[in-house]
Coordinates of C-alpha atoms in Angstrom, one line a residue:
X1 CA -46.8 -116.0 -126.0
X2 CA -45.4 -119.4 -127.7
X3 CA -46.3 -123.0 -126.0
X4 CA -44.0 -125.7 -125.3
X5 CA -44.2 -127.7 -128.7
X6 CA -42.6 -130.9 -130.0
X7 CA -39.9 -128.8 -131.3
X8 CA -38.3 -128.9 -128.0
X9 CA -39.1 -132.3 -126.9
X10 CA -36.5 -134.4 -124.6
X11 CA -37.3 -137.6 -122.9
X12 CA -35.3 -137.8 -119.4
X13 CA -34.8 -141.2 -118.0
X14 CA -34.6 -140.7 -114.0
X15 CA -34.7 -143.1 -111.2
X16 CA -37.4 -142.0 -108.5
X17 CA -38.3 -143.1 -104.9
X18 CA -40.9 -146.2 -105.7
X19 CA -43.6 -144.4 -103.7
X20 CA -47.2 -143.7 -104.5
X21 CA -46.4 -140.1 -105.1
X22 CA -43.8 -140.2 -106.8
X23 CA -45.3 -139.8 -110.3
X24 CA -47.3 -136.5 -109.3
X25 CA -43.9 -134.7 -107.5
X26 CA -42.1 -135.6 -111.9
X27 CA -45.3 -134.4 -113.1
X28 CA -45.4 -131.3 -110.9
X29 CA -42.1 -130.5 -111.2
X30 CA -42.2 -130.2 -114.8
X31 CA -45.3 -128.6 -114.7
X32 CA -43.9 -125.7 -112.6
X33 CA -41.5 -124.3 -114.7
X34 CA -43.5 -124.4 -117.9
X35 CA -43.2 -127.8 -119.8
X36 CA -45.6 -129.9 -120.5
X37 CA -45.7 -134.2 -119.8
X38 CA -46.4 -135.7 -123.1
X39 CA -45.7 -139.4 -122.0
X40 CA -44.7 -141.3 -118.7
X41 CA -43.3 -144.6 -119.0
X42 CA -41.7 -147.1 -115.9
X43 CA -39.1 -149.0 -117.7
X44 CA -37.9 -151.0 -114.4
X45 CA -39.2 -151.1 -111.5
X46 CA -37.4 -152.6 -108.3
X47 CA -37.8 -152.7 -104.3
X48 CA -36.2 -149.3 -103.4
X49 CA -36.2 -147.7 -107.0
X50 CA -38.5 -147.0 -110.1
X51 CA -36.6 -146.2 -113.5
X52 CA -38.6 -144.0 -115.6
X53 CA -38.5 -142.1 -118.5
X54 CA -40.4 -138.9 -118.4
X55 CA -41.0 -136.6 -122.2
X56 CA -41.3 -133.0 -122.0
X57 CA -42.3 -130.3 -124.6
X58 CA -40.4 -127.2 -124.0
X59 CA -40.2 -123.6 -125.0
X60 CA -36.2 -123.5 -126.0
X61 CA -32.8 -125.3 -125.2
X62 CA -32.7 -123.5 -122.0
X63 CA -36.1 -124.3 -121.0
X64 CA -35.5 -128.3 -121.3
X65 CA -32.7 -127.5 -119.1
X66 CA -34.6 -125.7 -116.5
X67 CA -36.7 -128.7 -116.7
X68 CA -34.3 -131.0 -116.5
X69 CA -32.7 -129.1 -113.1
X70 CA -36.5 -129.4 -111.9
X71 CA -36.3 -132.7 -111.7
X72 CA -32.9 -133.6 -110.7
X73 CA -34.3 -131.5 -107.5
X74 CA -36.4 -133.0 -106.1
X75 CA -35.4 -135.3 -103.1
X76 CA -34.6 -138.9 -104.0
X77 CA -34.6 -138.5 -108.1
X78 CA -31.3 -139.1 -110.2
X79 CA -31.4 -137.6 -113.8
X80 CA -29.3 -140.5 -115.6
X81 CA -29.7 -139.3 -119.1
X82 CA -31.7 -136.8 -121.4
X83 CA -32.4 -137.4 -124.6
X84 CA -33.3 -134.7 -127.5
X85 CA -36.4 -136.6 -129.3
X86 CA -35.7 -133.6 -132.0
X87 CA -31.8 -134.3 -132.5
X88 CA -32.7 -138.6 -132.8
X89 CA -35.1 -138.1 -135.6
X90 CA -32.2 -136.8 -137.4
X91 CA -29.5 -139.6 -137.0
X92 CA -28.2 -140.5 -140.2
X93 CA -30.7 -138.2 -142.1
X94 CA -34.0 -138.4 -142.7
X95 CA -34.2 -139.7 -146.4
X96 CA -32.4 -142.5 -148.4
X97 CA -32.5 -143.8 -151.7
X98 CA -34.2 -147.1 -152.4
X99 CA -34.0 -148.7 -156.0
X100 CA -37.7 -149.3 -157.9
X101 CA -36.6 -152.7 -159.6
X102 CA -35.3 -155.9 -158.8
X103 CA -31.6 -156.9 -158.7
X104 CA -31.8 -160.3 -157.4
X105 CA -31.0 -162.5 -160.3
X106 CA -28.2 -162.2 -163.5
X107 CA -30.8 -161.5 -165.7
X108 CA -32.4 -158.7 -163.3
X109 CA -28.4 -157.2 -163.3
X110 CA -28.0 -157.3 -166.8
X111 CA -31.2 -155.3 -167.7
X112 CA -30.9 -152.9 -165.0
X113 CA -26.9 -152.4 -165.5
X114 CA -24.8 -153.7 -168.3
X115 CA -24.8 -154.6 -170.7
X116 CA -28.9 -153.8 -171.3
X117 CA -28.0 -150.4 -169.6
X118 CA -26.2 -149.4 -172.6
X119 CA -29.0 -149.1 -175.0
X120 CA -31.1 -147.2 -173.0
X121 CA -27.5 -144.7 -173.0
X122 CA -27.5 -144.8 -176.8
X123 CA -31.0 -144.2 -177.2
X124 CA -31.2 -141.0 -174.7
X125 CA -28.1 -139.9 -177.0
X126 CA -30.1 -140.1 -180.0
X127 CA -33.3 -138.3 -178.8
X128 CA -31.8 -136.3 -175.6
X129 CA -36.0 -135.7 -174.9
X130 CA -36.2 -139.6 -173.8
X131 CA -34.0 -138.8 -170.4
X132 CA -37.7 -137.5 -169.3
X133 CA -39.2 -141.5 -170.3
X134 CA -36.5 -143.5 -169.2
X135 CA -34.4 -142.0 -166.0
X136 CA -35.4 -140.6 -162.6
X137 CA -35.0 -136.7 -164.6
X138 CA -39.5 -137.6 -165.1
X139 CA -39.7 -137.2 -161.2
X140 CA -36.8 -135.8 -159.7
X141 CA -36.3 -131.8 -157.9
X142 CA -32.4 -130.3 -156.5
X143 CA -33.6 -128.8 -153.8
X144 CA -30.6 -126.1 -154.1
X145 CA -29.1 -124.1 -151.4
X146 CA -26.3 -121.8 -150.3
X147 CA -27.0 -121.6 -146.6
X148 CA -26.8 -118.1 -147.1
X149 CA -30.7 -117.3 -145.9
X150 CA -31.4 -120.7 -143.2
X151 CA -34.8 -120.9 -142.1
X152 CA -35.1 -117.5 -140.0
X153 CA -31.6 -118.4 -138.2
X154 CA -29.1 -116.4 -141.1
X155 CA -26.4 -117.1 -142.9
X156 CA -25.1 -120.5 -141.5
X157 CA -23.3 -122.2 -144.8
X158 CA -24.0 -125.1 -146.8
X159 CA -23.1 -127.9 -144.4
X160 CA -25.5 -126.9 -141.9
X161 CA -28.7 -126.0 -144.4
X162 CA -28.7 -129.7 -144.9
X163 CA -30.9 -131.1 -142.8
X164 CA -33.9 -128.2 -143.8
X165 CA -32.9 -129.4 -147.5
X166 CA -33.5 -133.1 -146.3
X167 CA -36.8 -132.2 -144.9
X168 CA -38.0 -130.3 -147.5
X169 CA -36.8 -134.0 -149.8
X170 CA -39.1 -135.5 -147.3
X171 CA -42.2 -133.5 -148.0
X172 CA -41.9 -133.5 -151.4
X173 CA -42.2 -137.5 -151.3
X174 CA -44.8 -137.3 -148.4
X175 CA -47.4 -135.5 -150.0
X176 CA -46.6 -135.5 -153.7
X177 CA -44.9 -138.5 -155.1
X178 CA -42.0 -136.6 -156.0
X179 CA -38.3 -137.6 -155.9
X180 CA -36.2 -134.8 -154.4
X181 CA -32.6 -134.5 -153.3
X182 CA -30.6 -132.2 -151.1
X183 CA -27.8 -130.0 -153.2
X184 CA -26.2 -127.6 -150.8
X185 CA -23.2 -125.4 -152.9
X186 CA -20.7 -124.6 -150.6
X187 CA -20.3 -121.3 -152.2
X188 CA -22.2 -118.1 -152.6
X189 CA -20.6 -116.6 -155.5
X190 CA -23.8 -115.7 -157.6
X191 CA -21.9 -116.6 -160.9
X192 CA -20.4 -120.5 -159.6
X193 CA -24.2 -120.8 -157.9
X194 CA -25.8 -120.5 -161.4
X195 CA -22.9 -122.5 -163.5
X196 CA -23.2 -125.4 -160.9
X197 CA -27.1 -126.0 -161.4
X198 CA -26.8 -125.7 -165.4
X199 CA -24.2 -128.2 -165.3
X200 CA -26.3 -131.1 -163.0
X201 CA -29.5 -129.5 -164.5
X202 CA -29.3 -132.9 -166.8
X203 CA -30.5 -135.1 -164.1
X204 CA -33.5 -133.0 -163.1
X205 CA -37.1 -132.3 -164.0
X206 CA -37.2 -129.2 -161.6
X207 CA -34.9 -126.9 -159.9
X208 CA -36.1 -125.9 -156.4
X209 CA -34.4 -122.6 -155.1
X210 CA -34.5 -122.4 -151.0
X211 CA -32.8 -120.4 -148.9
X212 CA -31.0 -118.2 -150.9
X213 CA -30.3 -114.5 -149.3
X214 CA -31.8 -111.7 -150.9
X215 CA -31.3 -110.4 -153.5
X216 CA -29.1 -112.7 -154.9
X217 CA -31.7 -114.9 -154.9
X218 CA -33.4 -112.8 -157.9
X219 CA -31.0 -112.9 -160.0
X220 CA -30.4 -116.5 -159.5
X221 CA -33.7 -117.3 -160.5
X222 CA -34.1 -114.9 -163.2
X223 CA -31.0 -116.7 -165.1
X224 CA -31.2 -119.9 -164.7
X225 CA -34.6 -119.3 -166.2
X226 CA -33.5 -118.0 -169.3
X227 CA -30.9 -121.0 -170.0
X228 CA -32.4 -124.4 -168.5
X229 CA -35.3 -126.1 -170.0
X230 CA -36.4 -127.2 -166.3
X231 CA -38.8 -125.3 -164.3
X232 CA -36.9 -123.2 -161.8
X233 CA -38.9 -122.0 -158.9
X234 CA -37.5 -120.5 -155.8
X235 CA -39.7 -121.7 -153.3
X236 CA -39.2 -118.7 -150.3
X237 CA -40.6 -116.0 -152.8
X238 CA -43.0 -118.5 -155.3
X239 CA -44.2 -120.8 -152.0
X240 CA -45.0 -118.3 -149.8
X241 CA -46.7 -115.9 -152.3
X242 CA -49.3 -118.9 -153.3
X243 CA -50.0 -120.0 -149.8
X244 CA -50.4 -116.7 -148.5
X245 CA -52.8 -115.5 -151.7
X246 CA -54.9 -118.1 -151.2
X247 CA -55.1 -117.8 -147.6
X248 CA -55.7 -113.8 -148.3
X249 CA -58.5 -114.4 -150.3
X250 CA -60.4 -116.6 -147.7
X251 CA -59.7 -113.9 -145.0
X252 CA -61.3 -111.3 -147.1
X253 CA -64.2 -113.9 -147.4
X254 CA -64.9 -114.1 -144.0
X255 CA -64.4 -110.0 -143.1
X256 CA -66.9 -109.5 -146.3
X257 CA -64.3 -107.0 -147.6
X258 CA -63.1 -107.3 -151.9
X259 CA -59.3 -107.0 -152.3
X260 CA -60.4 -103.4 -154.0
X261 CA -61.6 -102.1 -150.4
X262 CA -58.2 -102.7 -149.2
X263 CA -55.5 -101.1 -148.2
X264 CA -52.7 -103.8 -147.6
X265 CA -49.5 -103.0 -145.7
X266 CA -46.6 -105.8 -146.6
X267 CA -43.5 -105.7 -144.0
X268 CA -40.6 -107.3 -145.1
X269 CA -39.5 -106.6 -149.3
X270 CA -36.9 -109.5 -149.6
X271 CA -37.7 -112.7 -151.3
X272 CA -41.1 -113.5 -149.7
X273 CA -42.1 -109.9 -149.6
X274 CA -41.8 -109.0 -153.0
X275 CA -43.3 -111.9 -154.2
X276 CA -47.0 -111.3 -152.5
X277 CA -46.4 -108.5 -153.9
X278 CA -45.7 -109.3 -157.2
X279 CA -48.7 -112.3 -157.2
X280 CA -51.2 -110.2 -155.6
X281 CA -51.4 -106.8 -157.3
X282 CA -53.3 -108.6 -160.1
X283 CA -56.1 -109.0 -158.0
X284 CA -56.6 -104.6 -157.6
X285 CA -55.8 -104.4 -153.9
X286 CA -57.2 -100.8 -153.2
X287 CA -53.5 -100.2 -152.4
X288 CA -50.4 -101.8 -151.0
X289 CA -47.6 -100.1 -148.5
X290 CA -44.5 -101.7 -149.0
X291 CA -42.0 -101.5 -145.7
X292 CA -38.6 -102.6 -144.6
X293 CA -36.7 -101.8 -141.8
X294 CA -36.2 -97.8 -143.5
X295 CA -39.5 -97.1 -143.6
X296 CA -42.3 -97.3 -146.8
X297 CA -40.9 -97.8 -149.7
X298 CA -41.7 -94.7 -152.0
X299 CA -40.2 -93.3 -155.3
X300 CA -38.5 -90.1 -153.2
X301 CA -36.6 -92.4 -151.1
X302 CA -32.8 -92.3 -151.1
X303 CA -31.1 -95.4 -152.1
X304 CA -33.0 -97.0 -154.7
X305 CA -31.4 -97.1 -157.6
X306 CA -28.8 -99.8 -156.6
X307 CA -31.5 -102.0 -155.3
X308 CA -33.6 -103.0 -158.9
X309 CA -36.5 -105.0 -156.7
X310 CA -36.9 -102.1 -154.3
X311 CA -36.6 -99.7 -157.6
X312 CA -39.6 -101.8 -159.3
X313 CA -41.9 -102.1 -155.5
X314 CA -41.5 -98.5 -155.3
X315 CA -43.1 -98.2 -158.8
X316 CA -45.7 -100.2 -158.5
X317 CA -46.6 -99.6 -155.1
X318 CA -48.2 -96.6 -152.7
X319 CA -49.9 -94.8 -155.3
X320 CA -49.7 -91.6 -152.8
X321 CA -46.3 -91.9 -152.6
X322 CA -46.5 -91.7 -148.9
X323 CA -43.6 -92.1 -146.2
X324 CA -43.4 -92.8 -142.4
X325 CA -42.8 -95.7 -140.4
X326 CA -44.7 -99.0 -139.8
X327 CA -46.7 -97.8 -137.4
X328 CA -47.9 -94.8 -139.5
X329 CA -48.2 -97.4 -142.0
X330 CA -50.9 -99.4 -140.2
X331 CA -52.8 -96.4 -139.5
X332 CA -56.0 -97.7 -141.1
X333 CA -55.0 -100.3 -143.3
X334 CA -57.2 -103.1 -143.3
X335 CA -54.7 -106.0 -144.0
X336 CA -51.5 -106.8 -142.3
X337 CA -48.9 -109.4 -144.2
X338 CA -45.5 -109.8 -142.2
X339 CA -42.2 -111.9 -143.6
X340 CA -40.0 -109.5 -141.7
X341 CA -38.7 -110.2 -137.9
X342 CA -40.1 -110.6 -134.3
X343 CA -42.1 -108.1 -132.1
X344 CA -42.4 -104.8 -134.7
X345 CA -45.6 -103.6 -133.1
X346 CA -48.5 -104.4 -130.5
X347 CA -51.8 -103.3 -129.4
X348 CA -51.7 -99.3 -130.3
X349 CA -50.7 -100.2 -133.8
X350 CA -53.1 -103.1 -134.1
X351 CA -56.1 -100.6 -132.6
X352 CA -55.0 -98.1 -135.4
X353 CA -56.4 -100.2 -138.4
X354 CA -59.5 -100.2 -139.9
X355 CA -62.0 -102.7 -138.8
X356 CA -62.7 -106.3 -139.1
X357 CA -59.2 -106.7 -140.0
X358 CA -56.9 -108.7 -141.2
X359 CA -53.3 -109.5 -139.7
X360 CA -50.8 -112.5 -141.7
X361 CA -47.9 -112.8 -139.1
X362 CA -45.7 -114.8 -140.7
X363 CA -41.8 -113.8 -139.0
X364 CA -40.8 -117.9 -137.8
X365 CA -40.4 -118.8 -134.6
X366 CA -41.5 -115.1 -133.1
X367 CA -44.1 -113.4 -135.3
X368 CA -44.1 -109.7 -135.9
X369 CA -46.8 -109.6 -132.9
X370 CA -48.1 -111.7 -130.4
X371 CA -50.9 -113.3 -132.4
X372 CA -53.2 -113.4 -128.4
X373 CA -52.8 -110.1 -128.8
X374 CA -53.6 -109.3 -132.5
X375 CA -56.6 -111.9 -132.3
X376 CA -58.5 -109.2 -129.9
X377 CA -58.3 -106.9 -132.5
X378 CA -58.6 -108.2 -135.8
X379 CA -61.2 -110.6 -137.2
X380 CA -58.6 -113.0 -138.8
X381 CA -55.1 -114.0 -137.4
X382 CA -52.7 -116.4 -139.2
X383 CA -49.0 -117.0 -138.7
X384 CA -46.5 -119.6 -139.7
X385 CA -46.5 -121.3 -136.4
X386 CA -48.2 -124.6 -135.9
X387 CA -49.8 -123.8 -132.5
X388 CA -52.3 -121.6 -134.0
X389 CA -54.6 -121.6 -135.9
X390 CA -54.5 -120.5 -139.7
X391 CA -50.8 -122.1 -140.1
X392 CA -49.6 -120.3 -143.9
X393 CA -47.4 -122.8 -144.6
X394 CA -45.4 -123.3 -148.0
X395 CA -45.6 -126.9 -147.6
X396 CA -49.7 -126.6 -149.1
X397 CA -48.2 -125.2 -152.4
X398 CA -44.3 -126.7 -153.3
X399 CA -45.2 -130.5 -153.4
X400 CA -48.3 -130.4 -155.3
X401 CA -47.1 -127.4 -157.8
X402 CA -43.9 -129.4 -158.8
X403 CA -46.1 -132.2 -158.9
X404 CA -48.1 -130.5 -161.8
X405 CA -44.9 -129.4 -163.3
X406 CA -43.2 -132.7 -163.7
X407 CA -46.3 -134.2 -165.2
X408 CA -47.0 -131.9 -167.7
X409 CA -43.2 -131.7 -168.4
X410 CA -43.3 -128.0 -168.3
X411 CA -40.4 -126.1 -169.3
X412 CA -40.9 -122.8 -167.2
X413 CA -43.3 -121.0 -164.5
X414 CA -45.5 -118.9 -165.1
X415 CA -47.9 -116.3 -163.0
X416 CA -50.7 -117.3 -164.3
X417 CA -49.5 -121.1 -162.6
X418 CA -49.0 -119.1 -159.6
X419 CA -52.2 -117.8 -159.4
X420 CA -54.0 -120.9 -160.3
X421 CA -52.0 -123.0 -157.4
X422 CA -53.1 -120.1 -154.9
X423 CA -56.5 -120.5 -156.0
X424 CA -56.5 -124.0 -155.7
X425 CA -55.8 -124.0 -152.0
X426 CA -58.1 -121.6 -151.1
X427 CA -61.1 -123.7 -152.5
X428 CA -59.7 -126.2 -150.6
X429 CA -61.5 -124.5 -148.0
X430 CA -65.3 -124.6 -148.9
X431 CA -66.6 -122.4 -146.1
X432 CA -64.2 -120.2 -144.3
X433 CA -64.1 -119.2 -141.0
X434 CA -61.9 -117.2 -138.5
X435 CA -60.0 -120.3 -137.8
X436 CA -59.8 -121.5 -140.8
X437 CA -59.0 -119.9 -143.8
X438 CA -55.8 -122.4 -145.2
X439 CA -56.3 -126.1 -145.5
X440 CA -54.4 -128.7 -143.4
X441 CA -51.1 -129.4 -144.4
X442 CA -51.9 -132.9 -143.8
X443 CA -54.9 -132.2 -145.9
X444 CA -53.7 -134.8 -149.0
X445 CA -56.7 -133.2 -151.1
X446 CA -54.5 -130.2 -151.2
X447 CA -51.0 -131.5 -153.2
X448 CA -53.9 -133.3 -155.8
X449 CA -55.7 -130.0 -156.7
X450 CA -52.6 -127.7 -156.8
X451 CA -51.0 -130.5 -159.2
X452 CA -54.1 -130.7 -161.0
X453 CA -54.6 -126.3 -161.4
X454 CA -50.9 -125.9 -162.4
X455 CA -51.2 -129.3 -165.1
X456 CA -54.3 -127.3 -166.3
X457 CA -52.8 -123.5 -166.3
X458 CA -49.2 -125.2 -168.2

């Protein structure tokens, strides 16, 4: 199902017989087991030896070693070092700080620093409001993290969330503008998490959530709402529920179908989960099925009533209080969103919904089914990998919607914010089409009208 994708890139530097075939046997090699040649470069050449360093995309860590063994195989080649391309890009991080004025002179130091320094401290302590004019609070988001919910790879602790935190910095400036910094808590005590962002919550416009397990992560949120007078938006419920509405409603576009013809079955009710749920039941879906890994959620079901998000999808959700398991679920449905895990279903369950369907994989790296498979049975597939097409991908909406925050120096979030950021990037797309139903994320129209929809909605 997956390709070999620059995820898993290496680069091996081998020396290889100097004959004329020598470049076809690398080439083959690799080609046998799976990778895929990206670039071929001879970096010395002698009489009895060519050095050369071959790159590779690969499937996983154990497929660049199968490649690597290729290689070393064949007769006459030495393997003398392999390098992964993925592990230099992050060598001393991926962002740094760089100051926006001059220091070169006395005069430069003494505006910058003291002594002028101190009346720009005196006047921020008179009107607390002008930290937003005259510091870095007018552009600047904590991208905040326990570790405790890393990518789709668990619970791995605060030291090793970092570099996701450190990309996530680097989107924000890539496509927005906007000053972001890394704050991974090495600790996931619900009550320290929340004291420790009110305390640096002076030096912020915006508090990005990421990577917080549910449902901690809800109450989290919820709090700090209630005492900062920063945005707060937790980006793996927020993010995902824009991207994916506005995706939804192009998909729906192209199958001809209103969000009131549709029954809508939602797998996974953590952070992301509930969220779509949350964002899209404005809209009047026909009806949404709610599962998790015991089944649809319904009122009758055992266990609710120490669980407050499942308590309130429960509520608001299956209005035939049905039960039964994903796959009795599909039966029919016409739209399929997944935030859950890898390889729930395949073609019998895919077969069982209604027609010209709809099917939002979205479990990272392994969807919830091999999207070859569900693109023979329903009339729009998207996933969260990049080697298909209709990539739902948060980084459409978080750049451009903090964007919009920090200029209109709002205070909160609101749903109607929400819903005007999904909106935004679905008319991104002026004509919609099986293969495209979401934007680019290199699309730089997209960060400019999100910003512009939340300014307008705040």
């Amino acid at each position: 199902m997956p390709a070999p994708g620059p995820g898993y890139t290496i680069t091996a530097r081998v020396s290889a017989p100097p004959s004329a075939g020598a470049a076809g046997d690398l080439a083959a090699a690799v080609g046998k087991v799976g990778g895929v040649v990206t670039a071929f470069d001879v970096v010395d050449a002698s009489v009895d030896h060519n050095v050369i360093d071959i790159s590779c995309n690969a499937l996983s860590e154990s497929h660049a070693q199968e490649i690597t063994d290729a290689l070393a195989a064949l007769p006459g080649v030495e393997v003398r070092k392999v390098s992964d391309r993925t592990f230099l890009v992050h060598l001393g991080g991926k962002i740094e700080v760089n100051p926006k004025v001059s220091l070169r002179t006395r005069d430069d130091l003494s505006r910058a620093y003291t002594p002028g320094v101190a009346r720009i401290c005196l006047a921020i302590a008179a009107n607390p409001e002008d930290a937003r004019r005259l510091t870095i609070k007018r552009n600047t988001v904590a991208v905040v993290t326990d570790g405790s919910a890393v990518l789709g790879l668990g619970n791995l602790g605060a030291a090793a969330a970092l570099p996701v935190m450190e990309g996530k910095a680097a989107l924000f400036k890539r496509f927005a503008g906007v000053d972001a910094w890394p704050v991974c808590l090495d600790t996931q005590d619900t009550e320290q998490i929340i004291e420790t962002v009110r305390a640096i919550a002076p030096v912020y416009g915006g508090i990005n959530l990421e990577d917080i397990a549910a449902p901690r992560c809800f109450e989290i949120e919820a709090r700090l709402r209630e005492m900062l007078d920063i945005p707060v938006f937790h980006d793996d419920q927020h993010g995902t529920a824009i991207v994916v509405l506005g995706a939804l409603r192009n998909a729906l576009r192209v199958v001809d179908k209103s969000f009131a013809d549709c029954r809508i079955v939602v797998c996974g009710v953590g952070a992301a989960g509930s969220a779509i749920i949350r964002l899209m039941l404005p809209e009047g879906p026909g009806d949404v099925l709610a599962v998790d890994v015991d089944g649809i959620v319904h009122p009758g079901r055992g266990g609710l009533e120490s669980d407050s998000n499942l308590t309130w999808i429960a509520e608001h959700t299956n209005r035939d209080g049905r039960s039964g398991t994903l796959a009795e679920a599909m039966v029919g449905t016409d739209v399929f969103i997944g935030v859950s895990a890898p390889n729930l279903f395949g073609e019998t369950e895919l077969a069982s919904m209604a027609s010209n369907s709809v099917v939002f994989a979205l479990a990272n790296p392994d969807p919830e089914v091999d999207p070859a498979l569900a693109q023979r049975h329903a009339a729009v597939v998207a996933t969260g990998r990049s080697d298909y097409p209709n990539q739902i991908n948060n980084v459409l909406a978080f750049p451009g919607f903090f964007r919009g925050l920090l200029d209109a120096q709002a205070r909160t979030i609101t749903d109607k914010m929400l819903r005007a950021a999904a909106a935004a990037i679905g008319a991104v797309v002026a004509e919609p089409n099986p293969s495209f139903i979401v934007p680019s994320v290199f699309d730089l129209s997209v960060a400019t009208e999100v910003a512009r929809a939340v300014r307008e909605a705040s």
